Amino acid sequence: MSKVLPLLIDTDPGVDDALAILMAHAQPNVRVLALTIAAGNVGLRHTVRNALKLLEVIGADTPVFAGAAVPLVRPADDAAFVHGQDGFGDIGYLEPTRSVEPEHAASAMIRLSHQHAGEVVFVMLGPLTNLAIALSLDPSLPERVRRLVIMGGAVTGRGNVARIPVEFNTGFDPEAAHIVMSRWPQFDLVDWEATLAHSIPVADSDPWMQFDSVAAHFYRAISRKTRDWMRRTRDADRWAAADALAMAAVLAPDAVQEWAERPLSIELDGALTRGTTVVDWWQRSGAPAQARIMMRFDPARFADLIKSGLGLPRDASG
Ligand code: BDR
Ligand code: CA
């Protein structure tokens, strides 16, 4: 049997966050140590409640730690118009019975990095506020984290928020993204453009949601609004799931078919570009290529990991 992977998931659930969390919990060789919760898609009150509810639905006892309720410097707009006012499609679910842990998310990150030094993988599915705080408290944190995978950015400027080249997670808290991406020596990035490039035909994905499992039932309900919104406003025939793709890169690194290692900075000032990931594609700056950008992932393996998260049998090998 393969070695157990200890995973810390920082997240702002969020419909695609939910799918990524389901995927991680479905893997027999993964131990999810904690969900640390950020504000982002909706406010912290909702993202914490959604995390607790999702775990309760699938019967997981993963501890949940609440983090920062606001970005480090400037207020930011949420994405309730995509994920629903409560972030989980406004389905009116019953209150979760489980409670959040008393420890702050940033402190839990530091503590768990000591307890699982050299082993733990951090996957960041929301704005980077909690990790920026943890890293400011303890600059030695990267030495104990085996791998950092971030969903964020739009590496050639095709973003998904009103400021055209900006992606939601880096745009929500640019200062946090700057702190993490300028101080972490080496990280993996799964950006919005990779998300679009790995979108799935709805003719394939819709039947997965109809599967008769606890996870698929719940995910189908909470994602209905988002899927309708995607059909109305984007490509009606394809379904994009950003955080699920980042989680796939964590769970199956061998299924990544192409990486590009480049220097990367965050724009903090531009009126139209604040929060942009500025990639030095031609490597003219001489700066260290600290971002390993995921360009291509095996589509069959991606589909397989999503299906296992929804409780379906797996097709592809690996
Ligand atoms: C990212 O923004 C959020 O709306 C999603 O959950 C994902 O993390 C995509 O830009
Ligand atoms: Ca997210």
mmCIF file of C-alpha atoms and ligand atoms in Angstrom:
data_model
loop_
_atom_site.group_PDB
_atom_site.id
_atom_site.type_symbol
_atom_site.label_atom_id
_atom_site.label_comp_id
_atom_site.label_asym_id
_atom_site.label_seq_id
_atom_site.Cartn_x
_atom_site.Cartn_y
_atom_site.Cartn_z
ATOM 1 C CA MET A 1 0.000 0.000 0.000
ATOM 2 C CA SER A 2 1.284 3.480 -0.816
ATOM 3 C CA LYS A 3 2.357 5.870 1.941
ATOM 4 C CA VAL A 4 -0.286 8.057 3.595
ATOM 5 C CA LEU A 5 -0.250 11.687 2.445
ATOM 6 C CA PRO A 6 -0.986 14.176 5.249
ATOM 7 C CA LEU A 7 -2.881 17.106 3.749
ATOM 8 C CA LEU A 8 -3.884 20.497 5.087
ATOM 9 C CA ILE A 9 -6.612 22.165 3.009
ATOM 10 C CA ASP A 10 -7.106 25.923 3.278
ATOM 11 C CA THR A 11 -10.439 26.757 1.689
ATOM 12 C CA ASP A 12 -13.388 29.164 1.327
ATOM 13 C CA PRO A 13 -16.264 26.788 0.528
ATOM 14 C CA GLY A 14 -17.609 27.528 -2.110
ATOM 15 C CA VAL A 15 -18.999 24.958 -4.522
ATOM 16 C CA ASP A 16 -15.768 23.978 -6.303
ATOM 17 C CA ASP A 17 -14.011 23.921 -2.920
ATOM 18 C CA ALA A 18 -16.607 21.369 -1.805
ATOM 19 C CA LEU A 19 -15.798 19.109 -4.735
ATOM 20 C CA ALA A 20 -12.065 19.325 -4.004
ATOM 21 C CA ILE A 21 -12.682 18.473 -0.333
ATOM 22 C CA LEU A 22 -14.799 15.471 -1.367
ATOM 23 C CA MET A 23 -12.022 14.306 -3.701
ATOM 24 C CA ALA A 24 -9.409 14.430 -0.940
ATOM 25 C CA HIS A 25 -11.598 12.594 1.558
ATOM 26 C CA ALA A 26 -12.326 9.832 -0.977
ATOM 27 C CA GLN A 27 -8.663 8.817 -1.302
ATOM 28 C CA PRO A 28 -7.659 5.892 0.915
ATOM 29 C CA ASN A 29 -4.020 7.034 0.991
ATOM 30 C CA VAL A 30 -4.803 10.618 2.098
ATOM 31 C CA ARG A 31 -5.254 11.833 5.652
ATOM 32 C CA VAL A 32 -6.822 15.281 5.751
ATOM 33 C CA LEU A 33 -5.352 16.801 8.908
ATOM 34 C CA ALA A 34 -7.455 19.965 8.903
ATOM 35 C CA LEU A 35 -9.604 22.341 6.957
ATOM 36 C CA THR A 36 -8.440 25.882 7.642
ATOM 37 C CA ILE A 37 -11.048 28.366 6.538
ATOM 38 C CA ALA A 38 -10.741 31.671 4.748
ATOM 39 C CA ALA A 39 -13.251 34.334 3.796
ATOM 40 C CA GLY A 40 -13.555 34.656 0.027
ATOM 41 C CA ASN A 41 -16.381 33.236 -2.019
ATOM 42 C CA VAL A 42 -18.655 34.402 0.816
ATOM 43 C CA GLY A 43 -18.096 35.660 4.364
ATOM 44 C CA LEU A 44 -16.264 33.609 6.989
ATOM 45 C CA ARG A 45 -19.449 32.804 8.922
ATOM 46 C CA HIS A 46 -20.768 30.975 5.856
ATOM 47 C CA THR A 47 -17.511 29.360 4.744
ATOM 48 C CA VAL A 48 -16.960 27.862 8.215
ATOM 49 C CA ARG A 49 -20.558 26.627 8.388
ATOM 50 C CA ASN A 50 -20.301 25.121 4.893
ATOM 51 C CA ALA A 51 -17.099 23.275 5.747
ATOM 52 C CA LEU A 52 -18.667 21.805 8.889
ATOM 53 C CA LYS A 53 -21.807 20.792 7.016
ATOM 54 C CA LEU A 54 -19.930 19.110 4.177
ATOM 55 C CA LEU A 55 -17.831 17.063 6.587
ATOM 56 C CA GLU A 56 -20.917 16.088 8.568
ATOM 57 C CA VAL A 57 -22.696 14.958 5.384
ATOM 58 C CA ILE A 58 -19.852 12.593 4.451
ATOM 59 C CA GLY A 59 -19.217 11.503 8.036
ATOM 60 C CA ALA A 60 -15.651 12.856 8.265
ATOM 61 C CA ASP A 61 -14.273 14.056 11.591
ATOM 62 C CA THR A 62 -11.641 16.375 10.054
ATOM 63 C CA PRO A 63 -11.151 19.379 12.385
ATOM 64 C CA VAL A 64 -12.136 22.822 11.079
ATOM 65 C CA PHE A 65 -10.219 25.996 12.053
ATOM 66 C CA ALA A 66 -11.563 29.469 11.290
ATOM 67 C CA GLY A 67 -9.131 32.063 9.949
ATOM 68 C CA ALA A 68 -9.197 35.671 8.833
ATOM 69 C CA ALA A 69 -12.579 37.261 8.161
ATOM 70 C CA VAL A 70 -11.212 40.020 5.910
ATOM 71 C CA PRO A 71 -8.280 40.507 3.508
ATOM 72 C CA LEU A 72 -5.043 41.911 4.978
ATOM 73 C CA VAL A 73 -5.363 45.463 3.631
ATOM 74 C CA ARG A 74 -8.357 46.413 1.500
ATOM 75 C CA PRO A 75 -11.924 45.118 1.553
ATOM 76 C CA ALA A 76 -12.906 42.916 -1.405
ATOM 77 C CA ASP A 77 -16.078 41.766 -3.169
ATOM 78 C CA ASP A 78 -17.183 38.191 -2.633
ATOM 79 C CA ALA A 79 -18.420 35.730 -5.279
ATOM 80 C CA ALA A 80 -21.923 35.111 -3.922
ATOM 81 C CA PHE A 81 -23.320 35.698 -7.403
ATOM 82 C CA VAL A 82 -21.530 32.499 -8.484
ATOM 83 C CA HIS A 83 -21.818 30.281 -5.390
ATOM 84 C CA GLY A 84 -25.101 31.545 -3.846
ATOM 85 C CA GLN A 85 -25.565 33.968 -0.936
ATOM 86 C CA ASP A 86 -24.481 31.295 1.543
ATOM 87 C CA GLY A 87 -21.749 29.913 -0.751
ATOM 88 C CA PHE A 88 -23.486 26.529 -1.010
ATOM 89 C CA GLY A 89 -26.273 27.308 -3.472
ATOM 90 C CA ASP A 90 -28.808 28.537 -0.868
ATOM 91 C CA ILE A 91 -30.388 25.107 -0.488
ATOM 92 C CA GLY A 92 -31.447 25.797 3.101
ATOM 93 C CA TYR A 93 -29.592 22.893 4.711
ATOM 94 C CA LEU A 94 -30.045 22.167 8.430
ATOM 95 C CA GLU A 95 -27.430 23.702 10.745
ATOM 96 C CA PRO A 96 -24.367 21.473 11.172
ATOM 97 C CA THR A 97 -24.177 19.800 14.564
ATOM 98 C CA ARG A 98 -20.352 19.904 14.664
ATOM 99 C CA SER A 99 -18.410 22.934 15.930
ATOM 100 C CA VAL A 100 -15.361 24.832 14.793
ATOM 101 C CA GLU A 101 -12.115 24.353 16.793
ATOM 102 C CA PRO A 102 -11.043 27.172 19.147
ATOM 103 C CA GLU A 103 -7.560 27.554 17.592
ATOM 104 C CA HIS A 104 -6.988 30.134 14.806
ATOM 105 C CA ALA A 105 -6.340 28.732 11.319
ATOM 106 C CA ALA A 106 -2.889 30.348 11.071
ATOM 107 C CA SER A 107 -1.835 28.873 14.390
ATOM 108 C CA ALA A 108 -3.140 25.426 13.375
ATOM 109 C CA MET A 109 -1.065 25.646 10.184
ATOM 110 C CA ILE A 110 2.106 26.273 12.162
ATOM 111 C CA ARG A 111 1.358 23.595 14.769
ATOM 112 C CA LEU A 112 0.518 20.935 12.152
ATOM 113 C CA SER A 113 3.645 21.814 10.170
ATOM 114 C CA HIS A 114 5.659 20.875 13.271
ATOM 115 C CA GLN A 115 3.693 17.705 13.962
ATOM 116 C CA HIS A 116 4.077 16.534 10.324
ATOM 117 C CA ALA A 117 7.361 18.219 9.445
ATOM 118 C CA GLY A 118 8.716 17.275 6.036
ATOM 119 C CA GLU A 119 5.548 15.309 5.195
ATOM 120 C CA VAL A 120 2.579 17.657 5.151
ATOM 121 C CA VAL A 121 1.293 19.110 1.871
ATOM 122 C CA PHE A 122 -0.615 22.399 1.991
ATOM 123 C CA VAL A 123 -3.271 22.997 -0.654
ATOM 124 C CA MET A 124 -4.698 26.484 -0.888
ATOM 125 C CA LEU A 125 -8.139 26.759 -2.480
ATOM 126 C CA GLY A 126 -9.065 30.317 -1.497
ATOM 127 C CA PRO A 127 -7.497 33.723 -0.885
ATOM 128 C CA LEU A 128 -4.083 33.375 0.762
ATOM 129 C CA THR A 129 -4.848 35.440 3.890
ATOM 130 C CA ASN A 130 -4.417 32.651 6.445
ATOM 131 C CA LEU A 131 -1.132 31.430 4.988
ATOM 132 C CA ALA A 132 0.237 34.982 4.759
ATOM 133 C CA ILE A 133 -0.492 35.421 8.469
ATOM 134 C CA ALA A 134 1.087 32.062 9.342
ATOM 135 C CA LEU A 135 4.147 32.848 7.260
ATOM 136 C CA SER A 136 4.504 36.277 8.875
ATOM 137 C CA LEU A 137 4.287 34.690 12.327
ATOM 138 C CA ASP A 138 6.754 31.952 11.416
ATOM 139 C CA PRO A 139 9.022 32.576 8.401
ATOM 140 C CA SER A 140 10.502 29.079 8.792
ATOM 141 C CA LEU A 141 7.166 27.476 7.855
ATOM 142 C CA PRO A 142 8.205 26.512 4.255
ATOM 143 C CA GLU A 143 11.074 24.415 5.641
ATOM 144 C CA ARG A 144 8.547 21.969 7.152
ATOM 145 C CA VAL A 145 5.964 21.845 4.348
ATOM 146 C CA ARG A 146 6.773 19.233 1.710
ATOM 147 C CA ARG A 147 4.756 20.864 -1.046
ATOM 148 C CA LEU A 148 2.577 23.959 -1.427
ATOM 149 C CA VAL A 149 -0.104 23.887 -4.130
ATOM 150 C CA ILE A 150 -2.048 27.075 -4.788
ATOM 151 C CA MET A 151 -5.191 27.574 -6.844
ATOM 152 C CA GLY A 152 -4.922 31.161 -8.013
ATOM 153 C CA GLY A 153 -3.884 33.613 -10.672
ATOM 154 C CA ALA A 154 -4.373 33.952 -14.402
ATOM 155 C CA VAL A 155 -0.929 33.481 -15.854
ATOM 156 C CA THR A 156 -1.397 35.262 -19.181
ATOM 157 C CA GLY A 157 -3.973 37.767 -17.988
ATOM 158 C CA ARG A 158 -7.237 36.048 -18.799
ATOM 159 C CA GLY A 159 -8.872 36.420 -15.400
ATOM 160 C CA ASN A 160 -12.348 35.931 -14.005
ATOM 161 C CA VAL A 161 -13.217 39.082 -12.043
ATOM 162 C CA ALA A 162 -14.245 42.601 -13.065
ATOM 163 C CA ARG A 163 -10.585 43.729 -13.146
ATOM 164 C CA ILE A 164 -9.954 41.913 -16.406
ATOM 165 C CA PRO A 165 -6.552 40.175 -15.941
ATOM 166 C CA VAL A 166 -7.216 39.176 -12.330
ATOM 167 C CA GLU A 167 -8.305 35.844 -10.877
ATOM 168 C CA PHE A 168 -10.611 35.760 -7.844
ATOM 169 C CA ASN A 169 -8.284 34.318 -5.157
ATOM 170 C CA THR A 170 -5.291 36.574 -5.860
ATOM 171 C CA GLY A 171 -7.643 39.519 -6.515
ATOM 172 C CA PHE A 172 -9.479 39.082 -3.191
ATOM 173 C CA ASP A 173 -6.316 39.517 -1.135
ATOM 174 C CA PRO A 174 -3.391 40.698 -3.315
ATOM 175 C CA GLU A 175 -1.176 41.549 -0.327
ATOM 176 C CA ALA A 176 -1.564 38.035 1.050
ATOM 177 C CA ALA A 177 -0.757 36.573 -2.375
ATOM 178 C CA HIS A 178 2.297 38.824 -2.566
ATOM 179 C CA ILE A 179 3.554 37.765 0.873
ATOM 180 C CA VAL A 180 3.163 34.063 0.134
ATOM 181 C CA MET A 181 4.399 34.061 -3.449
ATOM 182 C CA SER A 182 7.396 36.309 -2.805
ATOM 183 C CA ARG A 183 8.565 34.475 0.344
ATOM 184 C CA TRP A 184 7.771 30.821 -0.348
ATOM 185 C CA PRO A 185 10.859 29.440 -2.085
ATOM 186 C CA GLN A 186 9.025 27.107 -4.491
ATOM 187 C CA PHE A 187 5.307 26.466 -4.997
ATOM 188 C CA ASP A 188 2.966 24.842 -7.503
ATOM 189 C CA LEU A 189 0.309 26.998 -9.125
ATOM 190 C CA VAL A 190 -2.932 25.865 -10.748
ATOM 191 C CA ASP A 191 -4.409 28.973 -12.323
ATOM 192 C CA TRP A 192 -7.729 30.027 -13.790
ATOM 193 C CA GLU A 193 -6.528 29.578 -17.375
ATOM 194 C CA ALA A 194 -5.549 25.964 -16.666
ATOM 195 C CA THR A 195 -9.023 25.582 -15.161
ATOM 196 C CA LEU A 196 -10.621 26.686 -18.441
ATOM 197 C CA ALA A 197 -8.261 24.514 -20.473
ATOM 198 C CA HIS A 198 -9.321 21.492 -18.390
ATOM 199 C CA SER A 199 -13.053 22.179 -18.374
ATOM 200 C CA ILE A 200 -15.211 19.093 -18.878
ATOM 201 C CA PRO A 201 -18.093 18.632 -21.349
ATOM 202 C CA VAL A 202 -21.354 18.874 -19.376
ATOM 203 C CA ALA A 203 -22.538 15.878 -21.371
ATOM 204 C CA ASP A 204 -19.887 13.910 -19.416
ATOM 205 C CA SER A 205 -20.123 15.616 -16.034
ATOM 206 C CA ASP A 206 -23.900 15.957 -15.625
ATOM 207 C CA PRO A 207 -24.471 12.187 -15.367
ATOM 208 C CA TRP A 208 -21.833 11.998 -12.585
ATOM 209 C CA MET A 209 -23.973 14.318 -10.465
ATOM 210 C CA GLN A 210 -26.928 11.947 -10.792
ATOM 211 C CA PHE A 211 -25.068 9.121 -9.063
ATOM 212 C CA ASP A 212 -26.835 7.676 -6.035
ATOM 213 C CA SER A 213 -24.330 8.436 -3.276
ATOM 214 C CA VAL A 214 -24.434 10.749 -0.263
ATOM 215 C CA ALA A 215 -21.667 12.917 -1.753
ATOM 216 C CA ALA A 216 -23.268 13.183 -5.201
ATOM 217 C CA HIS A 217 -26.702 14.010 -3.739
ATOM 218 C CA PHE A 218 -25.306 16.848 -1.660
ATOM 219 C CA TYR A 219 -22.970 18.138 -4.354
ATOM 220 C CA ARG A 220 -25.731 18.081 -6.968
ATOM 221 C CA ALA A 221 -27.928 20.218 -4.694
ATOM 222 C CA ILE A 222 -25.316 22.792 -3.687
ATOM 223 C CA SER A 223 -23.877 23.155 -7.212
ATOM 224 C CA ARG A 224 -27.161 23.587 -9.096
ATOM 225 C CA LYS A 225 -27.125 27.408 -8.965
ATOM 226 C CA THR A 226 -23.460 27.619 -9.976
ATOM 227 C CA ARG A 227 -23.866 25.188 -12.849
ATOM 228 C CA ASP A 228 -26.889 27.156 -14.126
ATOM 229 C CA TRP A 229 -24.901 30.385 -13.830
ATOM 230 C CA MET A 230 -22.003 28.866 -15.808
ATOM 231 C CA ARG A 231 -24.391 27.737 -18.548
ATOM 232 C CA ARG A 232 -25.927 31.199 -18.827
ATOM 233 C CA THR A 233 -22.750 33.264 -18.684
ATOM 234 C CA ARG A 234 -19.886 31.132 -20.000
ATOM 235 C CA ASP A 235 -19.564 28.160 -22.313
ATOM 236 C CA ALA A 236 -22.931 26.394 -22.041
ATOM 237 C CA ASP A 237 -21.401 23.055 -22.989
ATOM 238 C CA ARG A 238 -18.480 22.880 -20.579
ATOM 239 C CA TRP A 239 -18.041 22.758 -16.811
ATOM 240 C CA ALA A 240 -14.982 24.279 -15.103
ATOM 241 C CA ALA A 241 -13.978 23.398 -11.522
ATOM 242 C CA ALA A 242 -10.909 25.341 -10.410
ATOM 243 C CA ASP A 243 -10.351 23.936 -6.928
ATOM 244 C CA ALA A 244 -11.007 20.384 -8.121
ATOM 245 C CA LEU A 245 -8.192 20.747 -10.654
ATOM 246 C CA ALA A 246 -5.804 22.028 -7.979
ATOM 247 C CA MET A 247 -6.752 19.083 -5.787
ATOM 248 C CA ALA A 248 -6.140 16.717 -8.699
ATOM 249 C CA ALA A 249 -2.591 18.094 -8.990
ATOM 250 C CA VAL A 250 -2.125 17.348 -5.285
ATOM 251 C CA LEU A 251 -3.585 13.843 -5.356
ATOM 252 C CA ALA A 252 -2.028 12.682 -8.641
ATOM 253 C CA PRO A 253 1.178 14.628 -9.316
ATOM 254 C CA ASP A 254 2.189 11.908 -11.789
ATOM 255 C CA ALA A 255 -0.802 12.901 -13.970
ATOM 256 C CA VAL A 256 0.607 16.384 -14.564
ATOM 257 C CA GLN A 257 1.810 16.329 -18.163
ATOM 258 C CA GLU A 258 3.536 19.708 -18.306
ATOM 259 C CA TRP A 259 4.899 22.238 -15.840
ATOM 260 C CA ALA A 260 6.427 25.660 -16.586
ATOM 261 C CA GLU A 261 8.806 27.060 -13.964
ATOM 262 C CA ARG A 262 8.879 30.851 -14.024
ATOM 263 C CA PRO A 263 9.431 33.906 -11.827
ATOM 264 C CA LEU A 264 6.083 35.329 -10.724
ATOM 265 C CA SER A 265 5.056 38.570 -8.969
ATOM 266 C CA ILE A 266 1.771 40.040 -7.795
ATOM 267 C CA GLU A 267 0.714 43.503 -8.965
ATOM 268 C CA LEU A 268 -0.380 45.484 -5.901
ATOM 269 C CA ASP A 269 -1.061 48.946 -7.291
ATOM 270 C CA GLY A 270 -2.627 48.979 -10.760
ATOM 271 C CA ALA A 271 -6.156 50.395 -10.881
ATOM 272 C CA LEU A 272 -7.135 47.785 -13.473
ATOM 273 C CA THR A 273 -4.615 45.110 -12.565
ATOM 274 C CA ARG A 274 -4.369 44.933 -8.742
ATOM 275 C CA GLY A 275 -4.030 41.237 -7.873
ATOM 276 C CA THR A 276 -2.681 40.146 -11.276
ATOM 277 C CA THR A 277 -0.131 37.334 -11.361
ATOM 278 C CA VAL A 278 2.659 38.807 -13.493
ATOM 279 C CA VAL A 279 4.681 35.928 -14.958
ATOM 280 C CA ASP A 280 8.139 36.483 -16.413
ATOM 281 C CA TRP A 281 7.541 34.090 -19.312
ATOM 282 C CA TRP A 282 10.795 35.006 -21.114
ATOM 283 C CA GLN A 283 12.804 34.927 -17.879
ATOM 284 C CA ARG A 284 14.361 38.309 -18.524
ATOM 285 C CA SER A 285 14.291 39.494 -14.922
ATOM 286 C CA GLY A 286 16.865 37.013 -13.665
ATOM 287 C CA ALA A 287 14.610 36.454 -10.645
ATOM 288 C CA PRO A 288 14.293 32.912 -9.254
ATOM 289 C CA ALA A 289 11.627 30.811 -11.010
ATOM 290 C CA GLN A 290 9.730 30.104 -7.814
ATOM 291 C CA ALA A 291 6.381 29.259 -9.458
ATOM 292 C CA ARG A 292 5.883 25.854 -11.023
ATOM 293 C CA ILE A 293 2.834 26.502 -13.178
ATOM 294 C CA MET A 294 0.696 23.537 -14.145
ATOM 295 C CA MET A 295 0.045 23.645 -17.888
ATOM 296 C CA ARG A 296 -1.451 20.205 -18.646
ATOM 297 C CA PHE A 297 -3.099 17.459 -16.613
ATOM 298 C CA ASP A 298 -4.298 14.075 -17.873
ATOM 299 C CA PRO A 299 -8.064 14.603 -18.495
ATOM 300 C CA ALA A 300 -8.942 10.953 -17.816
ATOM 301 C CA ARG A 301 -7.244 11.071 -14.407
ATOM 302 C CA PHE A 302 -8.995 14.358 -13.594
ATOM 303 C CA ALA A 303 -12.373 12.838 -14.443
ATOM 304 C CA ASP A 304 -11.540 9.782 -12.392
ATOM 305 C CA LEU A 305 -10.622 11.791 -9.279
ATOM 306 C CA ILE A 306 -13.815 13.860 -9.520
ATOM 307 C CA LYS A 307 -15.903 10.735 -9.918
ATOM 308 C CA SER A 308 -14.314 9.103 -6.900
ATOM 309 C CA GLY A 309 -15.069 12.277 -4.899
ATOM 310 C CA LEU A 310 -18.712 11.893 -5.898
ATOM 311 C CA GLY A 311 -18.691 8.249 -4.868
ATOM 312 C CA LEU A 312 -18.551 6.724 -8.358
ATOM 313 C CA PRO A 313 -16.370 3.774 -9.334
ATOM 314 C CA ARG A 314 -13.042 4.726 -10.919
ATOM 315 C CA ASP A 315 -12.246 4.049 -14.613
ATOM 316 C CA ALA A 316 -8.723 5.239 -15.325
ATOM 317 C CA SER A 317 -5.692 3.624 -13.760
ATOM 318 C CA GLY A 318 -3.508 5.261 -11.147
HETATM 319 C C1 BDR B 1 -11.378 30.466 -7.472
HETATM 320 O O1 BDR B 1 -12.268 31.473 -7.017
HETATM 321 C C2 BDR B 1 -13.332 30.903 -6.285
HETATM 322 O O2 BDR B 1 -14.564 31.453 -6.659
HETATM 323 C C3 BDR B 1 -13.262 29.418 -6.516
HETATM 324 O O3 BDR B 1 -13.673 28.733 -5.346
HETATM 325 C C4 BDR B 1 -11.815 29.171 -6.832
HETATM 326 O O4 BDR B 1 -11.051 28.949 -5.661
HETATM 327 C C5 BDR B 1 -11.392 30.459 -8.978
HETATM 328 O O5 BDR B 1 -10.974 31.702 -9.475
HETATM 329 CA CA CA B 2 -12.097 28.422 -3.514
#
